[in-house]
Coordinates of C-alpha atoms in Angstrom, one line a residue:
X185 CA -1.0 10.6 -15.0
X186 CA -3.7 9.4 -12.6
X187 CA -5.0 6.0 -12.3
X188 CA -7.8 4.6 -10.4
X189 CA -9.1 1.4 -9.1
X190 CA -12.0 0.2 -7.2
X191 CA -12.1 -3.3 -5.6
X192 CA -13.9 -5.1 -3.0
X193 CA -12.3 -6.4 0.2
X194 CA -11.8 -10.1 -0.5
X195 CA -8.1 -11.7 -0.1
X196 CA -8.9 -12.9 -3.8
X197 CA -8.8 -9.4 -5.5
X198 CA -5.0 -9.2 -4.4
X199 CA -3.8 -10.8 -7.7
X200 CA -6.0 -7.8 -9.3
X201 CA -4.5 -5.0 -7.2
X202 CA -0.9 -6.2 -7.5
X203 CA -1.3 -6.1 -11.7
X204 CA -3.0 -2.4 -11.7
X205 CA -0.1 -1.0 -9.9
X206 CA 2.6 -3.5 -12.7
X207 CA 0.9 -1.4 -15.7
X208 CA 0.4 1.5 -14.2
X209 CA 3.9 2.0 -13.1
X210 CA 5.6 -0.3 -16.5
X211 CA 3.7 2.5 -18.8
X212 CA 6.4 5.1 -17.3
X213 CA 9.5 3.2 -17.5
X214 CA 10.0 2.7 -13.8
X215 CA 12.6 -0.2 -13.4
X216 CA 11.3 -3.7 -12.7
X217 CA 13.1 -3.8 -9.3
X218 CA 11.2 -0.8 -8.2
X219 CA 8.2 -1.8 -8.8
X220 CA 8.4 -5.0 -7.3
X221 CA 9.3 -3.5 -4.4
X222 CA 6.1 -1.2 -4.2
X223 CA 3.9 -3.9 -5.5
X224 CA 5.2 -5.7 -2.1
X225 CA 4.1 -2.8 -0.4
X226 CA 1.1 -2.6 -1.5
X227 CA 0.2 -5.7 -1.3
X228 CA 0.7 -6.5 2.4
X229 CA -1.1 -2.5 3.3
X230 CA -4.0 -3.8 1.0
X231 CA -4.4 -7.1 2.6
X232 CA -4.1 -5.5 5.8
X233 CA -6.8 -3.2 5.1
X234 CA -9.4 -5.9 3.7
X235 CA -8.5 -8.2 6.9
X236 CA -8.4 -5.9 9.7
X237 CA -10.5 -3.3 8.5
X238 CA -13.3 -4.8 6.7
X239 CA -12.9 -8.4 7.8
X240 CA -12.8 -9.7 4.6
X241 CA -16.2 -8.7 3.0
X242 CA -16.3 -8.5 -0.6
X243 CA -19.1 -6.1 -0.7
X244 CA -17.0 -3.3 1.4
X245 CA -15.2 -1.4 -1.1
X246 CA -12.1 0.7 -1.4
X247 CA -10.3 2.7 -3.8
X248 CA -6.9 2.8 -4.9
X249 CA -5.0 6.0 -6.8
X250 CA -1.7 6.1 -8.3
X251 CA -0.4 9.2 -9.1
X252 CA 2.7 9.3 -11.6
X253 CA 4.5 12.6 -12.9
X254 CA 8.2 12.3 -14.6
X255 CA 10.8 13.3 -12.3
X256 CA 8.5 13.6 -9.3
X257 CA 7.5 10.9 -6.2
X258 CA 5.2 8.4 -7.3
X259 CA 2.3 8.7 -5.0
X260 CA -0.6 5.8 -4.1
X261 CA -3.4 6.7 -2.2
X262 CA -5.3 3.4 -0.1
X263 CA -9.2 5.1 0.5
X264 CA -11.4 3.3 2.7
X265 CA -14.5 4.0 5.4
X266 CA -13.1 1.2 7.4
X267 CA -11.7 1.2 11.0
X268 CA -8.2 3.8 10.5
X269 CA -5.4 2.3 11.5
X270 CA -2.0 4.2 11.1
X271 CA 1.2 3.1 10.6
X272 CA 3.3 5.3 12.0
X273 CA 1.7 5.3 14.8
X274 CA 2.1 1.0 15.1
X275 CA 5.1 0.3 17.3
X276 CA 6.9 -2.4 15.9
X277 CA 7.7 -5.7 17.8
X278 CA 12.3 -6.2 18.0
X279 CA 13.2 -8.5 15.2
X280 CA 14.5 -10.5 18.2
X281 CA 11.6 -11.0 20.0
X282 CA 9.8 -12.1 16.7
X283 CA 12.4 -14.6 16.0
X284 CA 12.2 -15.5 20.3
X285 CA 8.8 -15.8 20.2
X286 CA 8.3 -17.6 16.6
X287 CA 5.7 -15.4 15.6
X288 CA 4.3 -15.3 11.8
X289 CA 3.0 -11.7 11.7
X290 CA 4.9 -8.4 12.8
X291 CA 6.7 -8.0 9.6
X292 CA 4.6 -6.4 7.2
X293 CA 4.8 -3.1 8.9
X294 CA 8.3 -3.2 9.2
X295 CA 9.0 -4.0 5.1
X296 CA 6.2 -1.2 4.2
X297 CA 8.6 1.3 6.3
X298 CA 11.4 0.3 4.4
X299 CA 10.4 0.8 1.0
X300 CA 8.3 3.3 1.1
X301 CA 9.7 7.3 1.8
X302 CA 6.4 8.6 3.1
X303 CA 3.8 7.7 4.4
X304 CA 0.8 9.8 5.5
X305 CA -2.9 9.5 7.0
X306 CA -5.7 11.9 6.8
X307 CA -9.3 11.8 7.5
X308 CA -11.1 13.5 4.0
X309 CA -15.0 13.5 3.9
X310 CA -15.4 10.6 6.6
X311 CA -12.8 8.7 4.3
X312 CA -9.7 7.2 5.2
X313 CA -6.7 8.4 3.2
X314 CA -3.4 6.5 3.5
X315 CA -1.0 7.9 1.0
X316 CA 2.6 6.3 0.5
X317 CA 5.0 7.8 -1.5
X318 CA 8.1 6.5 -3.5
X319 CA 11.7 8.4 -4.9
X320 CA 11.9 6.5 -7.8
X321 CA 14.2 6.6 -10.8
X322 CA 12.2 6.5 -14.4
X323 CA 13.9 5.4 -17.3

């Protein structure tokens, strides 16, 4: 099944993204741990997106797909015509130096990597394509 959203770049529509991808995923029977973890996930690479990428304006726009089969990886894609940034390509700052320095970001990247399996970028059509995908186990 394929779901789709569409929602502008302010910090405010967060509460909207994090509850399209709770019913998308709780119509399938994925456990509730699992989908809190993605939810987190998705969360922190959508905020980063409507921060860094689009600064925060409500009237740039981007799209996000969830792609669920039974017994296969579920699948989001982030798509966007902001600046691309990709993650695996990010370099993440030593917990140590974090802690050292007292910094509040850095982390974000770091937790994404850790629950997610996958995570790819692609430039389709002068869009930006981040897709993450999760192993999960349905019910």
């Amino acid at each position: 099944m394929n779901y789709k959203y569409k929602v502008g770049c302010s910090i405010e529509n967060l509460k909207g993204v994090r509850d399209f991808i709770r019913g998308a995923l709780k119509d399938h029977g994925v456990p509730d741990l699992q989908i809190s973890e993605m939810v987190l996930a998705l969360d922190e690479m959508c905020s980063n997106l409507m921060i860094h990428a689009h600064h925060c304006n409500p009237d740039d726009l981007f799209e996000l797909h969830i792609i669920v089969e039974k017994n296969k990886p579920v699948v989001f894609e982030i798509i966007d015509d902001g600046n691309a940034f990709d993650i695996n390509q990010f370099s993440e700052p030593e917990l140590g130096n974090l802690v050292n320095e007292k910094r509040k970001g850095g982390l974000g990247i770091r937790l994404v990597k850790s629950i997610m399996d996958k995570i790819e970028y692609q430039n389709q059509s002068g869009k930006n394509v981040c897709r993450l995908i999760k192993h999960v186990t349905f019910k």
